[in-house]
Coordinates of C-alpha atoms and ligand atoms in Angstrom, one line a residue:
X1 CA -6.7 1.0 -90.4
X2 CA -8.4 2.2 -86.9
X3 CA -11.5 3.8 -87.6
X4 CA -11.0 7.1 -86.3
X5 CA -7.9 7.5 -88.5
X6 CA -9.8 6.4 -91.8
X7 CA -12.6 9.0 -90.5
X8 CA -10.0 11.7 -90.8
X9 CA -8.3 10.6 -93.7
X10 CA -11.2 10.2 -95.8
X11 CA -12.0 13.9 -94.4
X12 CA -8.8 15.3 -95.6
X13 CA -7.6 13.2 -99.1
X14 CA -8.6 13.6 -102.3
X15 CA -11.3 10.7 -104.0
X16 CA -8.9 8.2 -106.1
X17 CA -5.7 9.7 -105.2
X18 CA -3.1 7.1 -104.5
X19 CA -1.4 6.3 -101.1
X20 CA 2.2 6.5 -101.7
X21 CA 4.5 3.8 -99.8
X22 CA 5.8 6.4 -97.0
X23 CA 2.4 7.7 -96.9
X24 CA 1.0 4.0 -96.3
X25 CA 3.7 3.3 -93.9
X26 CA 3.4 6.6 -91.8
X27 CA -0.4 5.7 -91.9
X28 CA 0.0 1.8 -90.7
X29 CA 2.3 3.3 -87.7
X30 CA 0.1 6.2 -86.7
X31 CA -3.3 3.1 -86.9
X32 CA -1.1 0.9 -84.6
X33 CA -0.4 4.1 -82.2
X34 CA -4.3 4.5 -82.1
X35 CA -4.5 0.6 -81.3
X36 CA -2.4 0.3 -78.8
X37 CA -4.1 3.8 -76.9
X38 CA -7.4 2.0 -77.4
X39 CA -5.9 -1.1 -75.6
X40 CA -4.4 0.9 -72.6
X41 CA -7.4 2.9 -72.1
X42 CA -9.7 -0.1 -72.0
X43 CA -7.5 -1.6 -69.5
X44 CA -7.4 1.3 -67.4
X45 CA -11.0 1.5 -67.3
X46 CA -10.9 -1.9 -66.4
X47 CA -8.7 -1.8 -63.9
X48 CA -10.4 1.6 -62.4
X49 CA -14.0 0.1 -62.5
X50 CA -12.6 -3.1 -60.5
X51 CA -10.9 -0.9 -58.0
X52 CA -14.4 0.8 -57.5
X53 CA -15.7 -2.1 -56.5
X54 CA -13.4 -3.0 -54.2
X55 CA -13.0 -0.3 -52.6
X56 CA -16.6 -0.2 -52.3
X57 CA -16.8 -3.0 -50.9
X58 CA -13.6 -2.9 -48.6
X59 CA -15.9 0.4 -47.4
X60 CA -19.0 -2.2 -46.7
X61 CA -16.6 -4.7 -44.8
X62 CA -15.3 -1.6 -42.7
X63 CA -18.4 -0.3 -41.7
X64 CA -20.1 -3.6 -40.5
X65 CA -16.8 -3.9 -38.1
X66 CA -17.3 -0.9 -37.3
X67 CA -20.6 -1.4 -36.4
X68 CA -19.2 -4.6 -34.8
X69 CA -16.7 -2.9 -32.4
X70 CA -19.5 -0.2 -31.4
X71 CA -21.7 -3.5 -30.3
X72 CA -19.0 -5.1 -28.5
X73 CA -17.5 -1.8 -26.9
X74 CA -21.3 -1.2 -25.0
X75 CA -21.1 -4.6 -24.2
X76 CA -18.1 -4.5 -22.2
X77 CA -19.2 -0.9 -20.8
X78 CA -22.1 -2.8 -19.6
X79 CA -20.2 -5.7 -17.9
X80 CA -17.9 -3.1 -16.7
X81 CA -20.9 -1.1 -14.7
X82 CA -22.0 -4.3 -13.7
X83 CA -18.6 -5.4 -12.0
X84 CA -18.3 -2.2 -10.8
X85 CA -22.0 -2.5 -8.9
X86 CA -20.9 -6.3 -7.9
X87 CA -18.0 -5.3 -6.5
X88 CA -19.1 -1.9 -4.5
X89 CA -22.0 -4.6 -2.8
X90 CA -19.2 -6.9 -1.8
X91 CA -17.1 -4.0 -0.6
X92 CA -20.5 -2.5 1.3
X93 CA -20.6 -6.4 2.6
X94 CA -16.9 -6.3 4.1
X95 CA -16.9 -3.0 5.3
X96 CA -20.4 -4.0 7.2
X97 CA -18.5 -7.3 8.4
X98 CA -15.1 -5.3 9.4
X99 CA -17.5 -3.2 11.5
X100 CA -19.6 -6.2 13.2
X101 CA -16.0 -8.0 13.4
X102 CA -14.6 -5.0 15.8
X103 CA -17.3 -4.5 17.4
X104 CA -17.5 -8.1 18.3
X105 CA -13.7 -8.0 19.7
X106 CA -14.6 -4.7 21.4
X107 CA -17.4 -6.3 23.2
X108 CA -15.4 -9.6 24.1
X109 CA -12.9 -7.9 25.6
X110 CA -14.8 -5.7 28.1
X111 CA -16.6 -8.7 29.0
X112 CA -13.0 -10.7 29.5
X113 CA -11.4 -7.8 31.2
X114 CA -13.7 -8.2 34.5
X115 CA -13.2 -12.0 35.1
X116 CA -9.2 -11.6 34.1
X117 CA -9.0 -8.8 37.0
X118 CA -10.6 -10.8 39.3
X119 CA -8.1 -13.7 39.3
X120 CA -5.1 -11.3 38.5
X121 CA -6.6 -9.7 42.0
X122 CA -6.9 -13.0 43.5
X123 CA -3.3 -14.6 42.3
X124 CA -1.9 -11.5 43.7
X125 CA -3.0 -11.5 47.5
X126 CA -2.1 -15.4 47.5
X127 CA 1.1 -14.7 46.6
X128 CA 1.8 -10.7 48.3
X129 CA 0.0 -12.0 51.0
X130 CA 1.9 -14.9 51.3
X131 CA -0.8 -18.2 51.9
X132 CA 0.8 -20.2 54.8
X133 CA 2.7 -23.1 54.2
X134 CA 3.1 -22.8 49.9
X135 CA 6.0 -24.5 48.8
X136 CA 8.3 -22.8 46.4
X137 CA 6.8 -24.8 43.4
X138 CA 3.4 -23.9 44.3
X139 CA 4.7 -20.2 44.7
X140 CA 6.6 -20.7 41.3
X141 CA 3.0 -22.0 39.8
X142 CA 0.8 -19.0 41.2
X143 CA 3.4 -16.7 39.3
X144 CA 3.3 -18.7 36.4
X145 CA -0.5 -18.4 36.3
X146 CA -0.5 -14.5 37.3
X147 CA 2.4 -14.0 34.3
X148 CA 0.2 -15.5 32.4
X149 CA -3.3 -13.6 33.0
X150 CA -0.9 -10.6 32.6
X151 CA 0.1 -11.0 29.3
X152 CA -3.7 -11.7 28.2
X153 CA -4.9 -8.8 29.9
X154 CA -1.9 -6.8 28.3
X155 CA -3.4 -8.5 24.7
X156 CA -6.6 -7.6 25.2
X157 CA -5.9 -4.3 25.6
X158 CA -3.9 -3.6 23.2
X159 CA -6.9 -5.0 20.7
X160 CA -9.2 -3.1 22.6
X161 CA -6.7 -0.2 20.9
X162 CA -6.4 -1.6 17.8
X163 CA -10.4 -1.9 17.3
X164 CA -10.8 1.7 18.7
X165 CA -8.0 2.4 15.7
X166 CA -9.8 1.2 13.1
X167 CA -13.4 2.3 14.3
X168 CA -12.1 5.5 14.3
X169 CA -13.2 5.7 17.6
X170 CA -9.6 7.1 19.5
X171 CA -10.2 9.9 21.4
X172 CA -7.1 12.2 21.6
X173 CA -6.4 14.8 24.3
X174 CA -3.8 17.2 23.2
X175 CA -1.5 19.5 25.8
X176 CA 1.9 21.0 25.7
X177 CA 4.8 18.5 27.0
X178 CA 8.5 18.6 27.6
X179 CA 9.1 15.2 25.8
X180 CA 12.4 14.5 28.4
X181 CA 9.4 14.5 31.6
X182 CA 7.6 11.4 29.8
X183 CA 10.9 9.8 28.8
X184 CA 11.9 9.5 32.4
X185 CA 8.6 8.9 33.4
X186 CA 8.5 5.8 31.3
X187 CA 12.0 4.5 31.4
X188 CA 11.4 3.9 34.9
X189 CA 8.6 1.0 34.3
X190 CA 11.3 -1.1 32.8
X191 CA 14.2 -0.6 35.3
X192 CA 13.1 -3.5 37.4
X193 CA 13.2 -5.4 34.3
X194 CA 16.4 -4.6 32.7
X195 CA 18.1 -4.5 36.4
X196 CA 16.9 -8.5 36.1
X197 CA 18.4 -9.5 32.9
X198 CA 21.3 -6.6 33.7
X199 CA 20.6 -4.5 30.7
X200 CA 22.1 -0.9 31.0
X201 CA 19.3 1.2 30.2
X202 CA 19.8 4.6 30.1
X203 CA 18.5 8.4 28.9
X204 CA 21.0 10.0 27.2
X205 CA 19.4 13.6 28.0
X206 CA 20.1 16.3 25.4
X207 CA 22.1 18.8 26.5
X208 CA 19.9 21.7 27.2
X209 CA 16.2 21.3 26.9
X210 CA 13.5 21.0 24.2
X211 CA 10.9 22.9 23.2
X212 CA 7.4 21.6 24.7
X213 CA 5.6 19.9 21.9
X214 CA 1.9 19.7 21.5
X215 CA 1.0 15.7 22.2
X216 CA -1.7 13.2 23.6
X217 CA 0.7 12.2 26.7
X218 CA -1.0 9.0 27.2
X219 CA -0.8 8.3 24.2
X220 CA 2.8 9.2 23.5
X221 CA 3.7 7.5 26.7
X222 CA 2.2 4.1 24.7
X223 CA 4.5 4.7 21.6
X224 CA 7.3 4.6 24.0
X225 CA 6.3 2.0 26.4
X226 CA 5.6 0.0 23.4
X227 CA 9.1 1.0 22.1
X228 CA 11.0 0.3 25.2
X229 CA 9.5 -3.0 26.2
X230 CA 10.3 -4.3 22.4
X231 CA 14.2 -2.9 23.1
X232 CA 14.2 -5.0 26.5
X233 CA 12.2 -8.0 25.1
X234 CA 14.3 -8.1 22.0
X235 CA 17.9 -7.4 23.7
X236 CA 19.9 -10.4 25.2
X237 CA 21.4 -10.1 28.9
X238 CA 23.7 -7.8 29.7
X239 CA 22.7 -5.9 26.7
X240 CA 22.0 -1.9 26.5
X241 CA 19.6 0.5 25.8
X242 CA 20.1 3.9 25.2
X243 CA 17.1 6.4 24.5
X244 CA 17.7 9.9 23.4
X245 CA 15.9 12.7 22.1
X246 CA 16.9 16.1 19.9
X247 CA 14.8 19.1 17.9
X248 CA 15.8 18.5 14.0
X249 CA 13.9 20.3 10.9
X250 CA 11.3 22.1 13.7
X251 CA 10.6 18.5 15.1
X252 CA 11.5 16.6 18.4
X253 CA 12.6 13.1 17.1
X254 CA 13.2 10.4 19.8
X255 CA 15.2 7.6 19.7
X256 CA 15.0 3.7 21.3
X257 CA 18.9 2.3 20.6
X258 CA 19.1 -1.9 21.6
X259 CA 22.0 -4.0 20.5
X260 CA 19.6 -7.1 20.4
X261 CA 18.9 -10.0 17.8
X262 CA 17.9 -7.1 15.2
X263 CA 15.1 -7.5 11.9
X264 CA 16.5 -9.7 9.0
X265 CA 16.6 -7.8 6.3
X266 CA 13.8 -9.8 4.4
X267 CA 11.1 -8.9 7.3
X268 CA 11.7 -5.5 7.6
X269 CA 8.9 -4.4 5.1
X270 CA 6.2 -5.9 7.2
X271 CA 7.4 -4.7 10.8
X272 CA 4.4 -1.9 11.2
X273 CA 1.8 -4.2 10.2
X274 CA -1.0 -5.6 12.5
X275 CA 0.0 -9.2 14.0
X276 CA 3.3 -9.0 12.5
X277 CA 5.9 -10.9 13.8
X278 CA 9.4 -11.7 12.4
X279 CA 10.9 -14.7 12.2
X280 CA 13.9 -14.3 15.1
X281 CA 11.9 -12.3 17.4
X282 CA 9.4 -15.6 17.5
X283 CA 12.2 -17.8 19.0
X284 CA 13.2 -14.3 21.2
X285 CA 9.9 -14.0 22.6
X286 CA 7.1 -16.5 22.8
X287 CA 4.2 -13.9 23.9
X288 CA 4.4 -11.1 21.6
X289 CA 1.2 -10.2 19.7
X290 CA 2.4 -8.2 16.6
X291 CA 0.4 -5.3 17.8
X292 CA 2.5 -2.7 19.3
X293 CA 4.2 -1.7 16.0
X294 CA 1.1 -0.6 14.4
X295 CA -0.6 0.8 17.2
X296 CA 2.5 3.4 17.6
X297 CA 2.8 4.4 13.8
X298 CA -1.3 4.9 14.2
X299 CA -0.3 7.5 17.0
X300 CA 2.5 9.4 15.9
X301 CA 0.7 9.6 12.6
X302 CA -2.1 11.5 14.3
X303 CA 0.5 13.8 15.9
X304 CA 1.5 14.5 12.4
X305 CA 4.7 13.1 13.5
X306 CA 6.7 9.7 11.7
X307 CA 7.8 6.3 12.5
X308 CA 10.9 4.1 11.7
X309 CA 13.8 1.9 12.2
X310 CA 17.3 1.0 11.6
X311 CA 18.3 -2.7 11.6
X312 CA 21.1 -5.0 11.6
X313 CA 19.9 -8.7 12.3
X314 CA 22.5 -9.8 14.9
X315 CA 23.7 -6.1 15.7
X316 CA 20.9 -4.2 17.4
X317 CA 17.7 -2.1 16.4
X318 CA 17.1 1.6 16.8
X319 CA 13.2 3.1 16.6
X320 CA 12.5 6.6 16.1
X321 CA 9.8 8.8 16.1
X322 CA 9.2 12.5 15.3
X323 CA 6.4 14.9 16.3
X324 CA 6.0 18.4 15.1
X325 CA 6.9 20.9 17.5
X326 CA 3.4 23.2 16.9
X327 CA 2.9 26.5 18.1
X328 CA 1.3 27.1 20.8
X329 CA -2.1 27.4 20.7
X330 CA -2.4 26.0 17.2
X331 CA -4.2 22.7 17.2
X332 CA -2.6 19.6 15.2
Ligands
ADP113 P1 5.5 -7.8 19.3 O1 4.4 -8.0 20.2 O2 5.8 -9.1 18.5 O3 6.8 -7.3 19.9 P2 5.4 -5.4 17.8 O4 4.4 -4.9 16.9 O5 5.8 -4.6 18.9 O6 5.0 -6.8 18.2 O7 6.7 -5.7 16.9 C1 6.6 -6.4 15.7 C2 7.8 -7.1 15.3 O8 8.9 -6.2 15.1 C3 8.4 -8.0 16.4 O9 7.7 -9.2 16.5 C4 9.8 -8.1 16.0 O10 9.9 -9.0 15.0 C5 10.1 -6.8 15.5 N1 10.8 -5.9 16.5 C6 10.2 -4.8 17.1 N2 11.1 -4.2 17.9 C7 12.2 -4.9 17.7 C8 13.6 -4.7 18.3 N3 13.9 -3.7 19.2 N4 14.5 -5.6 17.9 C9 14.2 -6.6 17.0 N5 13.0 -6.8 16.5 C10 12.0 -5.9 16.8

């Protein structure tokens, strides 16, 4: 019988009084009922005092990786400040090179521009002046060489531009212009040309006249110089050219129409960049630089103003450009 069972029944029965049969059965079942609660409980302290120590020590294993983690994660803040110092040295560096790099080209090209004049001056009176006795080849070869001192004179400065871009170092002089004055203005540098190759170019004039708009002339006159000579440079013979201008949204936008070789779709992304040339216009035109895209988005982005195209390859290209017209008086 369980102990605390015979504790109670010795408590409660009488000395020498005899267990009866259902008494000694209801007793065996009630001692067994004790038994079995004794075995339960000692498992469930078991099991409770082993999952104490677990969990204790699960606690232990998550506190060292804890600990762990905390290590690691100032380790990689460290290497992260590090880098960070590495790489704003190397970014001091190539910012200090870019500058030594333009100022380099700035200086080479004022010292090429005074030789390159001399024999541009010099080609030119043999040939204006017509030197006695030249043979048309030799005549042919003096152009040659005075087309060809043109087009580096015409790179040079358009570098000097592009240095004076990125040193920051344009100088902009702002007035109030009627926009259809510089058009015409500018359109007529390229007549000769076109008249060669018999490409119509024309101004399609708006119909009554635009507001003046607050602009660098000179500098506007280079978006569309730039503009133009790509139209005629990019257009086959007996091609046309049609440049236009309108007010829309409070801004005179201009456009430069060709029906040339186009921009293959591909290249298109690319076009503004600095010494970027696509693929076609390479076979079109041996001399181009890549420069006069990204020298005009530089201006009409300091007028405030935007820059973009229209393409078909095969079909024809149309530019356009769009300053603000500002009030007067108000500086851009
Ligand atoms: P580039 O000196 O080569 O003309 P640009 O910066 O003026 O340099 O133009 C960049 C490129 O944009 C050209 O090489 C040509 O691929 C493309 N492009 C510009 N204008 C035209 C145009 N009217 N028609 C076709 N392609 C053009």
């Amino acid at each position: 019988m369980h102990h605390l069972l015979e504790r109670q029944y010795k408590k409660f029965s009488k000395d020498g009084q005899a267990i009866s049969p259902e008494l000694e059965n209801f007793l065996k079942t009630v001692s067994t009922t004790y038994e079995n609660n004794d075995t339960d409980r000692n498992l469930l302290e078991h099991s409770f005092s082993v999952s104490s120590k677990e969990f204790s020590e699960l606690n232990g294993k998550i506190l060292k990786l804890l600990q762990e983690l905390e290590v690691e994660k100032r380790s990689v803040e460290q290497k992260i400040i590090e880098r960070t110092q590495e790489l704003t040295v190397a970014n001091d560096r190539l910012t200090e090179l870019d500058k030594v790099k333009t100022e380099f080209i700035s200086v080479a090209a004022h010292q090429l521009r005074t030789p390159l004049s001399a024999i541009k001056w010099t080609l030119s009176l043999l040939i204006d002046e017509g030197v006695k006795n030249l043979t048309s080849e030799q005549r042919s070869l003096l152009m040659k060489g005075y087309e060809s001192n043109e087009r580096i004179i015409r790179l040079i400065n358009e570098m000097l531009i592009v240095t004076r871009i990125e040193s920051g170092k344009m100088s902009y002089s702002f007035s109030f212009i009627h926009i259809e004055d510089l058009i015409d203005s500018c359109l007529e540098d390229f007549i000769g040309q076109a008249k060669t190759r018999n490409i119509n170019l024309s101004f399609s004039e708006p119909a009554s006249r635009l507001p003046y708009v607050n602009m660098d002339p000179d500098k506007i006159r280079t978006v569309l110089q730039n503009l133009i000579e790509n139209a005629v440079f990019y257009t086959r013979d007996n091609g046309s050219i049609t440049v236009s201008a309108k007010l829309e949204d409070n801004h005179i936008k201009v456009f430069v129409k060709d029906d040339g070789i186009g921009i293959p779709e591909k290249q298109k992304i690319g076009i503004f960049s600095k010494f970027y040339r696509a693929d076609n216009a390479l076979k079109a035109r041996t001399d181009g630089s890549g420069l006069g895209l990204f020298v005009a988005k530089s201006i009409i982005e300091k007028h405030k103003g935007e820059i973009g195209f229209e393409s078909k390859e095969g079909e024809g290209t149309t530019f356009y450009f769009t300053i603000p017209c500002a009030q007067e008086g108000k500086v851009l």
